[in-house]
Structures are given as structure tokens and as C-alpha cells.
Tab-separated table of N, CA and C in Angstrom:
chain	number	residue	atom	x	y	z
A	1	MET	N	0.831	-1.196	0.000
A	1	MET	CA	0.000	0.000	0.000
A	1	MET	C	0.871	1.255	0.000
A	2	HIS	N	1.914	1.255	0.857
A	2	HIS	CA	2.764	2.444	0.927
A	2	HIS	C	3.456	2.694	-0.409
A	3	LEU	N	3.915	1.639	-1.064
A	3	LEU	CA	4.583	1.791	-2.354
A	3	LEU	C	3.634	2.394	-3.375
A	4	ILE	N	2.396	1.920	-3.391
A	4	ILE	CA	1.408	2.480	-4.316
A	4	ILE	C	1.160	3.938	-3.985
A	5	TRP	N	1.026	4.268	-2.689
A	5	TRP	CA	0.738	5.642	-2.300
A	5	TRP	C	1.897	6.566	-2.642
A	6	THR	N	3.127	6.077	-2.562
A	6	THR	CA	4.281	6.893	-2.913
A	6	THR	C	4.180	7.365	-4.355
A	7	LEU	N	3.591	6.558	-5.198
A	7	LEU	CA	3.430	6.944	-6.589
A	7	LEU	C	2.359	8.021	-6.758
A	8	LEU	N	1.432	8.122	-5.818
A	8	LEU	CA	0.344	9.090	-5.923
A	8	LEU	C	0.652	10.423	-5.264
A	9	VAL	N	1.568	10.433	-4.323
A	9	VAL	CA	1.902	11.664	-3.610
A	9	VAL	C	3.383	11.931	-3.821
A	10	THR	N	3.721	13.129	-4.281
A	10	THR	CA	5.106	13.455	-4.580
A	10	THR	C	5.431	14.852	-4.076
A	11	GLU	N	6.679	15.252	-4.207
A	11	GLU	CA	7.092	16.574	-3.763
A	11	GLU	C	7.322	17.475	-4.964
A	12	ARG	N	6.872	18.710	-4.829
A	12	ARG	CA	7.070	19.707	-5.873
A	12	ARG	C	8.191	20.636	-5.408
A	13	GLY	N	9.140	20.868	-6.255
A	13	GLY	CA	10.259	21.744	-5.938
A	13	GLY	C	11.246	21.715	-7.081
A	14	VAL	N	12.506	21.966	-6.774
A	14	VAL	CA	13.542	21.947	-7.800
A	14	VAL	C	13.929	20.513	-8.105
A	15	GLY	N	14.585	20.270	-9.241
A	15	GLY	CA	14.918	18.918	-9.657
A	15	GLY	C	16.375	18.560	-9.427
A	16	GLY	N	16.700	17.302	-9.709
A	16	GLY	CA	18.074	16.819	-9.671
A	16	GLY	C	18.673	16.715	-8.286
A	17	ARG	N	19.978	16.951	-8.219
A	17	ARG	CA	20.700	16.838	-6.950
A	17	ARG	C	20.229	17.852	-5.921
A	18	THR	N	19.839	19.019	-6.382
A	18	THR	CA	19.351	20.036	-5.460
A	18	THR	C	18.120	19.532	-4.729
A	19	ALA	N	17.238	18.841	-5.442
A	19	ALA	CA	16.029	18.298	-4.822
A	19	ALA	C	16.391	17.276	-3.752
A	20	LEU	N	17.334	16.393	-4.039
A	20	LEU	CA	17.751	15.392	-3.060
A	20	LEU	C	18.348	16.070	-1.839
A	21	THR	N	19.207	17.037	-2.045
A	21	THR	CA	19.812	17.781	-0.935
A	21	THR	C	18.732	18.486	-0.122
A	22	ASN	N	17.785	19.119	-0.802
A	22	ASN	CA	16.708	19.815	-0.096
A	22	ASN	C	15.841	18.844	0.685
A	23	ARG	N	15.582	17.675	0.145
A	23	ARG	CA	14.779	16.677	0.867
A	23	ARG	C	15.497	16.216	2.123
A	24	ILE	N	16.805	16.016	2.015
A	24	ILE	CA	17.586	15.596	3.182
A	24	ILE	C	17.586	16.697	4.232
A	25	VAL	N	17.819	17.937	3.814
A	25	VAL	CA	17.818	19.066	4.754
A	25	VAL	C	16.453	19.195	5.415
A	26	ALA	N	15.377	19.077	4.647
A	26	ALA	CA	14.023	19.168	5.200
A	26	ALA	C	13.785	18.069	6.229
A	27	LYS	N	14.220	16.847	5.926
A	27	LYS	CA	14.025	15.728	6.863
A	27	LYS	C	14.852	15.930	8.129
A	28	VAL	N	16.056	16.488	8.002
A	28	VAL	CA	16.880	16.768	9.186
A	28	VAL	C	16.201	17.821	10.066
A	29	ILE	N	15.681	18.890	9.451
A	29	ILE	CA	14.969	19.926	10.211
A	29	ILE	C	13.776	19.312	10.942
A	30	ASP	N	12.992	18.512	10.240
A	30	ASP	CA	11.842	17.864	10.872
A	30	ASP	C	12.286	16.899	11.970
A	31	GLY	N	13.384	16.198	11.753
A	31	GLY	CA	13.920	15.299	12.776
A	31	GLY	C	14.332	16.038	14.034
A	32	VAL	N	14.959	17.193	13.865
A	32	VAL	CA	15.343	18.020	15.016
A	32	VAL	C	14.095	18.471	15.777
A	33	ILE	N	13.059	18.857	15.055
A	33	ILE	CA	11.802	19.265	15.686
A	33	ILE	C	11.195	18.097	16.466
A	34	ILE	N	11.207	16.917	15.883
A	34	ILE	CA	10.649	15.736	16.544
A	34	ILE	C	11.423	15.409	17.814
A	35	VAL	N	12.747	15.391	17.723
A	35	VAL	CA	13.579	15.067	18.886
A	35	VAL	C	13.439	16.145	19.961
A	36	ALA	N	13.461	17.417	19.558
A	36	ALA	CA	13.348	18.510	20.532
A	36	ALA	C	11.990	18.479	21.234
A	37	THR	N	10.933	18.259	20.469
A	37	THR	CA	9.595	18.182	21.067
A	37	THR	C	9.523	17.041	22.070
A	38	SER	N	10.069	15.917	21.688
A	38	SER	CA	10.050	14.748	22.554
A	38	SER	C	10.888	14.952	23.816
A	39	ALA	N	12.006	15.662	23.684
A	39	ALA	CA	12.917	15.846	24.811
A	39	ALA	C	12.510	16.997	25.732
A	40	ILE	N	11.963	18.069	25.181
A	40	ILE	CA	11.684	19.267	25.966
A	40	ILE	C	10.364	19.165	26.724
A	41	LEU	N	9.324	18.697	26.047
A	41	LEU	CA	8.011	18.616	26.693
A	41	LEU	C	7.952	17.393	27.604
A	42	PRO	N	7.170	17.477	28.667
A	42	PRO	CA	7.122	16.364	29.624
A	42	PRO	C	6.554	15.088	29.015
A	43	TYR	N	7.025	13.976	29.558
A	43	TYR	CA	6.570	12.652	29.133
A	43	TYR	C	5.156	12.435	29.635
A	44	PRO	N	4.239	11.908	28.929
A	44	PRO	CA	4.263	11.387	27.578
A	44	PRO	C	3.829	12.409	26.526
A	45	LEU	N	3.549	13.662	26.934
A	45	LEU	CA	3.074	14.675	25.995
A	45	LEU	C	4.074	14.916	24.867
A	46	GLY	N	5.348	15.092	25.201
A	46	GLY	CA	6.378	15.360	24.194
A	46	GLY	C	6.461	14.283	23.131
A	47	PRO	N	6.638	13.018	23.529
A	47	PRO	CA	6.693	11.960	22.520
A	47	PRO	C	5.399	11.818	21.713
A	48	LEU	N	4.249	12.036	22.338
A	48	LEU	CA	2.985	11.935	21.598
A	48	LEU	C	2.862	13.043	20.558
A	49	LEU	N	3.249	14.268	20.914
A	49	LEU	CA	3.212	15.366	19.940
A	49	LEU	C	4.229	15.139	18.823
A	50	ALA	N	5.396	14.614	19.174
A	50	ALA	CA	6.412	14.305	18.156
A	50	ALA	C	5.893	13.235	17.196
A	51	PHE	N	5.219	12.231	17.748
A	51	PHE	CA	4.622	11.177	16.927
A	51	PHE	C	3.569	11.774	15.986
A	52	ALA	N	2.716	12.640	16.504
A	52	ALA	CA	1.680	13.276	15.684
A	52	ALA	C	2.316	14.120	14.575
A	53	TYR	N	3.357	14.888	14.911
A	53	TYR	CA	4.024	15.715	13.897
A	53	TYR	C	4.673	14.843	12.821
A	54	SER	N	5.273	13.722	13.233
A	54	SER	CA	5.919	12.857	12.245
A	54	SER	C	4.906	12.281	11.257
A	55	LEU	N	3.666	12.075	11.692
A	55	LEU	CA	2.629	11.571	10.791
A	55	LEU	C	1.944	12.670	9.994
A	56	LEU	N	1.661	13.808	10.632
A	56	LEU	CA	0.801	14.835	10.041
A	56	LEU	C	1.540	16.012	9.412
A	57	GLY	N	2.836	16.118	9.630
A	57	GLY	CA	3.591	17.300	9.211
A	57	GLY	C	3.457	17.683	7.747
A	58	ASP	N	3.476	16.710	6.858
A	58	ASP	CA	3.408	17.021	5.421
A	58	ASP	C	2.011	17.425	4.960
A	59	GLY	N	1.023	17.303	5.827
A	59	GLY	CA	-0.344	17.631	5.453
A	59	GLY	C	-0.827	18.971	5.991
A	60	MET	N	0.089	19.763	6.533
A	60	MET	CA	-0.331	21.055	7.077
A	60	MET	C	-0.758	21.988	5.944
A	61	ASN	N	-1.980	22.483	6.035
A	61	ASN	CA	-2.554	23.364	5.013
A	61	ASN	C	-3.223	24.557	5.675
A	62	PHE	N	-2.474	25.312	6.429
A	62	PHE	CA	-3.006	26.508	7.077
A	62	PHE	C	-1.900	27.546	7.148
A	63	GLY	N	-2.294	28.808	7.211
A	63	GLY	CA	-1.302	29.884	7.222
A	63	GLY	C	-0.395	29.787	6.011
A	64	PRO	N	0.916	29.866	6.229
A	64	PRO	CA	1.844	29.814	5.094
A	64	PRO	C	2.114	28.399	4.579
A	65	PHE	N	1.604	27.383	5.262
A	65	PHE	CA	1.883	25.996	4.893
A	65	PHE	C	0.872	25.490	3.876
A	66	LYS	N	1.369	24.917	2.800
A	66	LYS	CA	0.537	24.343	1.741
A	66	LYS	C	1.052	22.943	1.429
A	67	GLY	N	0.638	21.955	2.236
A	67	GLY	CA	1.141	20.595	2.050
A	67	GLY	C	2.609	20.509	2.402
A	68	GLN	N	2.987	21.196	3.481
A	68	GLN	CA	4.404	21.277	3.851
A	68	GLN	C	4.580	21.101	5.355
A	69	SER	N	5.625	20.384	5.725
A	69	SER	CA	6.076	20.377	7.104
A	69	SER	C	6.937	21.631	7.289
A	70	ILE	N	7.368	21.873	8.494
A	70	ILE	CA	8.229	23.039	8.750
A	70	ILE	C	9.529	22.902	7.966
A	71	GLY	N	10.100	21.707	7.940
A	71	GLY	CA	11.333	21.476	7.188
A	71	GLY	C	11.155	21.684	5.696
A	72	LYS	N	10.068	21.177	5.149
A	72	LYS	CA	9.818	21.356	3.713
A	72	LYS	C	9.544	22.817	3.388
A	73	ARG	N	8.860	23.514	4.267
A	73	ARG	CA	8.604	24.943	4.043
A	73	ARG	C	9.931	25.709	4.008
A	74	ALA	N	10.862	25.336	4.886
A	74	ALA	CA	12.157	26.030	4.962
A	74	ALA	C	12.966	25.890	3.676
A	75	VAL	N	12.845	24.749	3.001
A	75	VAL	CA	13.625	24.533	1.778
A	75	VAL	C	12.766	24.612	0.516
A	76	LYS	N	11.545	25.107	0.690
A	76	LYS	CA	10.642	25.376	-0.442
A	76	LYS	C	10.250	24.116	-1.225
A	77	LEU	N	9.921	23.045	-0.490
A	77	LEU	CA	9.358	21.845	-1.090
A	77	LEU	C	7.897	21.754	-0.688
A	78	GLN	N	7.107	21.094	-1.502
A	78	GLN	CA	5.691	20.945	-1.222
A	78	GLN	C	5.266	19.537	-1.604
A	79	VAL	N	4.497	18.891	-0.745
A	79	VAL	CA	3.958	17.575	-1.044
A	79	VAL	C	2.610	17.783	-1.721
A	80	ILE	N	2.464	17.176	-2.899
A	80	ILE	CA	1.215	17.321	-3.659
A	80	ILE	C	0.662	15.942	-3.993
A	81	HIS	N	-0.638	15.874	-4.169
A	81	HIS	CA	-1.289	14.659	-4.625
A	81	HIS	C	-1.210	14.682	-6.148
A	82	VAL	N	-0.627	13.664	-6.734
A	82	VAL	CA	-0.349	13.662	-8.163
A	82	VAL	C	-1.622	13.777	-8.998
A	83	LYS	N	-2.659	13.033	-8.647
A	83	LYS	CA	-3.881	13.045	-9.459
A	83	LYS	C	-4.619	14.372	-9.383
A	84	THR	N	-4.735	14.942	-8.187
A	84	THR	CA	-5.512	16.181	-8.034
A	84	THR	C	-4.650	17.427	-8.174
A	85	ARG	N	-3.335	17.280	-8.063
A	85	ARG	CA	-2.377	18.395	-8.113
A	85	ARG	C	-2.612	19.407	-6.984
A	86	LYS	N	-3.245	18.961	-5.904
A	86	LYS	CA	-3.500	19.812	-4.741
A	86	LYS	C	-2.510	19.466	-3.643
A	87	PRO	N	-2.258	20.413	-2.712
A	87	PRO	CA	-1.369	20.102	-1.592
A	87	PRO	C	-1.880	18.896	-0.797
A	88	ALA	N	-0.956	18.140	-0.248
A	88	ALA	CA	-1.297	16.938	0.515
A	88	ALA	C	-2.185	17.288	1.704
A	89	SER	N	-3.104	16.395	1.986
A	89	SER	CA	-3.986	16.531	3.141
A	89	SER	C	-3.372	15.758	4.313
A	90	PHE	N	-4.024	15.837	5.490
A	90	PHE	CA	-3.553	15.059	6.625
A	90	PHE	C	-3.609	13.561	6.321
A	91	LYS	N	-4.636	13.124	5.605
A	91	LYS	CA	-4.743	11.714	5.238
A	91	LYS	C	-3.567	11.311	4.349
A	92	ASP	N	-3.254	12.154	3.353
A	92	ASP	CA	-2.103	11.882	2.478
A	92	ASP	C	-0.822	11.786	3.301
A	93	SER	N	-0.670	12.705	4.234
A	93	SER	CA	0.532	12.750	5.063
A	93	SER	C	0.659	11.500	5.923
A	94	ILE	N	-0.449	11.059	6.511
A	94	ILE	CA	-0.412	9.850	7.347
A	94	ILE	C	0.005	8.639	6.518
A	95	LEU	N	-0.598	8.476	5.342
A	95	LEU	CA	-0.250	7.333	4.500
A	95	LEU	C	1.201	7.406	4.026
A	96	ARG	N	1.668	8.590	3.722
A	96	ARG	CA	3.027	8.787	3.230
A	96	ARG	C	4.067	8.548	4.323
A	97	ASN	N	3.758	8.974	5.543
A	97	ASN	CA	4.743	8.952	6.623
A	97	ASN	C	4.544	7.821	7.623
A	98	ALA	N	3.663	6.874	7.345
A	98	ALA	CA	3.392	5.789	8.285
A	98	ALA	C	4.649	5.019	8.707
A	99	PRO	N	5.559	4.655	7.809
A	99	PRO	CA	6.754	3.928	8.270
A	99	PRO	C	7.597	4.735	9.262
A	100	VAL	N	7.772	6.011	9.014
A	100	VAL	CA	8.544	6.854	9.927
A	100	VAL	C	7.763	7.063	11.217
A	101	GLY	N	6.442	7.242	11.087
A	101	GLY	CA	5.604	7.438	12.272
A	101	GLY	C	5.632	6.241	13.201
A	102	VAL	N	5.626	5.044	12.645
A	102	VAL	CA	5.696	3.838	13.469
A	102	VAL	C	7.009	3.815	14.239
A	103	ALA	N	8.090	4.162	13.585
A	103	ALA	CA	9.385	4.209	14.267
A	103	ALA	C	9.379	5.277	15.358
A	104	THR	N	8.806	6.429	15.075
A	104	THR	CA	8.743	7.510	16.064
A	104	THR	C	7.892	7.100	17.260
A	105	PHE	N	6.868	6.294	17.031
A	105	PHE	CA	5.995	5.839	18.109
A	105	PHE	C	6.791	5.150	19.214
A	106	PHE	N	7.854	4.459	18.848
A	106	PHE	CA	8.650	3.754	19.849
A	106	PHE	C	9.327	4.706	20.837
A	107	ALA	N	9.463	5.965	20.487
A	107	ALA	CA	10.069	6.942	21.406
A	107	ALA	C	9.216	7.135	22.654
A	108	ILE	N	7.951	6.766	22.590
A	108	ILE	CA	7.055	6.902	23.738
A	108	ILE	C	7.420	5.900	24.835
A	109	ILE	N	7.986	4.762	24.448
A	109	ILE	CA	8.303	3.693	25.399
A	109	ILE	C	9.737	3.893	25.917
A	110	PRO	N	9.903	4.189	27.209
A	110	PRO	CA	11.252	4.396	27.747
A	110	PRO	C	12.139	3.151	27.600
A	111	ILE	N	13.392	3.365	27.432
A	111	ILE	CA	14.478	2.396	27.320
A	111	ILE	C	14.287	1.439	26.132
A	112	TRP	N	13.419	0.427	26.234
A	112	TRP	CA	13.261	-0.538	25.154
A	112	TRP	C	12.785	0.126	23.880
A	113	GLY	N	11.846	1.033	23.983
A	113	GLY	CA	11.344	1.744	22.810
A	113	GLY	C	12.428	2.568	22.155
A	114	TRP	N	13.279	3.189	22.976
A	114	TRP	CA	14.369	4.014	22.430
A	114	TRP	C	15.363	3.140	21.673
A	115	LEU	N	15.628	1.951	22.199
A	115	LEU	CA	16.532	1.024	21.511
A	115	LEU	C	15.930	0.587	20.169
A	116	ILE	N	14.626	0.290	20.181
A	116	ILE	CA	13.952	-0.096	18.938
A	116	ILE	C	13.942	1.070	17.964
A	117	LEU	N	13.695	2.273	18.481
A	117	LEU	CA	13.713	3.465	17.632
A	117	LEU	C	15.068	3.610	16.955
A	118	GLY	N	16.143	3.436	17.705
A	118	GLY	CA	17.478	3.540	17.111
A	118	GLY	C	17.744	2.476	16.079
A	119	ALA	N	17.280	1.260	16.345
A	119	ALA	CA	17.524	0.149	15.425
A	119	ALA	C	16.643	0.192	14.190
A	120	VAL	N	15.390	0.633	14.357
A	120	VAL	CA	14.437	0.640	13.252
A	120	VAL	C	14.299	2.035	12.624
A	121	GLY	N	14.215	3.040	13.478
A	121	GLY	CA	13.935	4.400	13.003
A	121	GLY	C	15.048	5.025	12.191
A	122	LEU	N	16.264	4.857	12.616
A	122	LEU	CA	17.375	5.473	11.886
A	122	LEU	C	17.497	4.951	10.457
A	123	PRO	N	17.409	3.620	10.241
A	123	PRO	CA	17.450	3.151	8.854
A	123	PRO	C	16.271	3.645	8.011
A	124	LEU	N	15.080	3.783	8.640
A	124	LEU	CA	13.925	4.271	7.894
A	124	LEU	C	14.128	5.713	7.494
């Protein structure tokens, strides 16, 4: 299902190596936000909000965000639905980010969850 959905939802921005670099930078920015949220806010609120952001971030469509997470907005990338050519919705974002979201979910579980997050989340 995820493979099929990847074909339906894509990112709009610059092409080639610049696009790859921008995607990596955007993911690093979002990763910092996820880790900071999880570490700064009290348990379990911090990890739960980080989990929600990891799933819903690409579907933000309010204010200056148009199918963009904070990281994607910073590097001028936008997630769009290929068929409708509209910015990604929260549903699109959840389907697109489910593998990363599952890994982030493990951050909620102290010690064992963190070990699983490191083993599973980093490769994802």
C-alpha cells in the first residue's frame, strides 16, 4: 500500500541533486523538531506530539503551509497529490509517513522503545 501511495503523492520543488539535498535538509529539520519536542516537553506529551508531527507534518494546510512540514517549508518543497495536483492533506501525510511514524511511536516507550527506535527508526 505504501509503495502504491508513494506513486500518488510526490514533492514539488527543484529537480536533480538540489532536490535530493533539499529533501535531506528538510528531513533533518523535521527530525530536530521531533527530537526537541520529545525531549523538551514532559513525558508522555512530548513523545505523543512528536509522533503526531511525524505523521501529520506534510499535510499542514493553514497559514503559510501548503502541504508542507516546517522542514519542507524552509527549503521550499511541497507535497502534492499527483492526481488532483493539490497540496497533501492530513490523510495523504499519514499514509506517506506511516513507516517513519511507526518508528517515532517507539520513542514513547522508555528504554526498550528508544533502543527499537534507534535500530528501526534510523534506517527508515
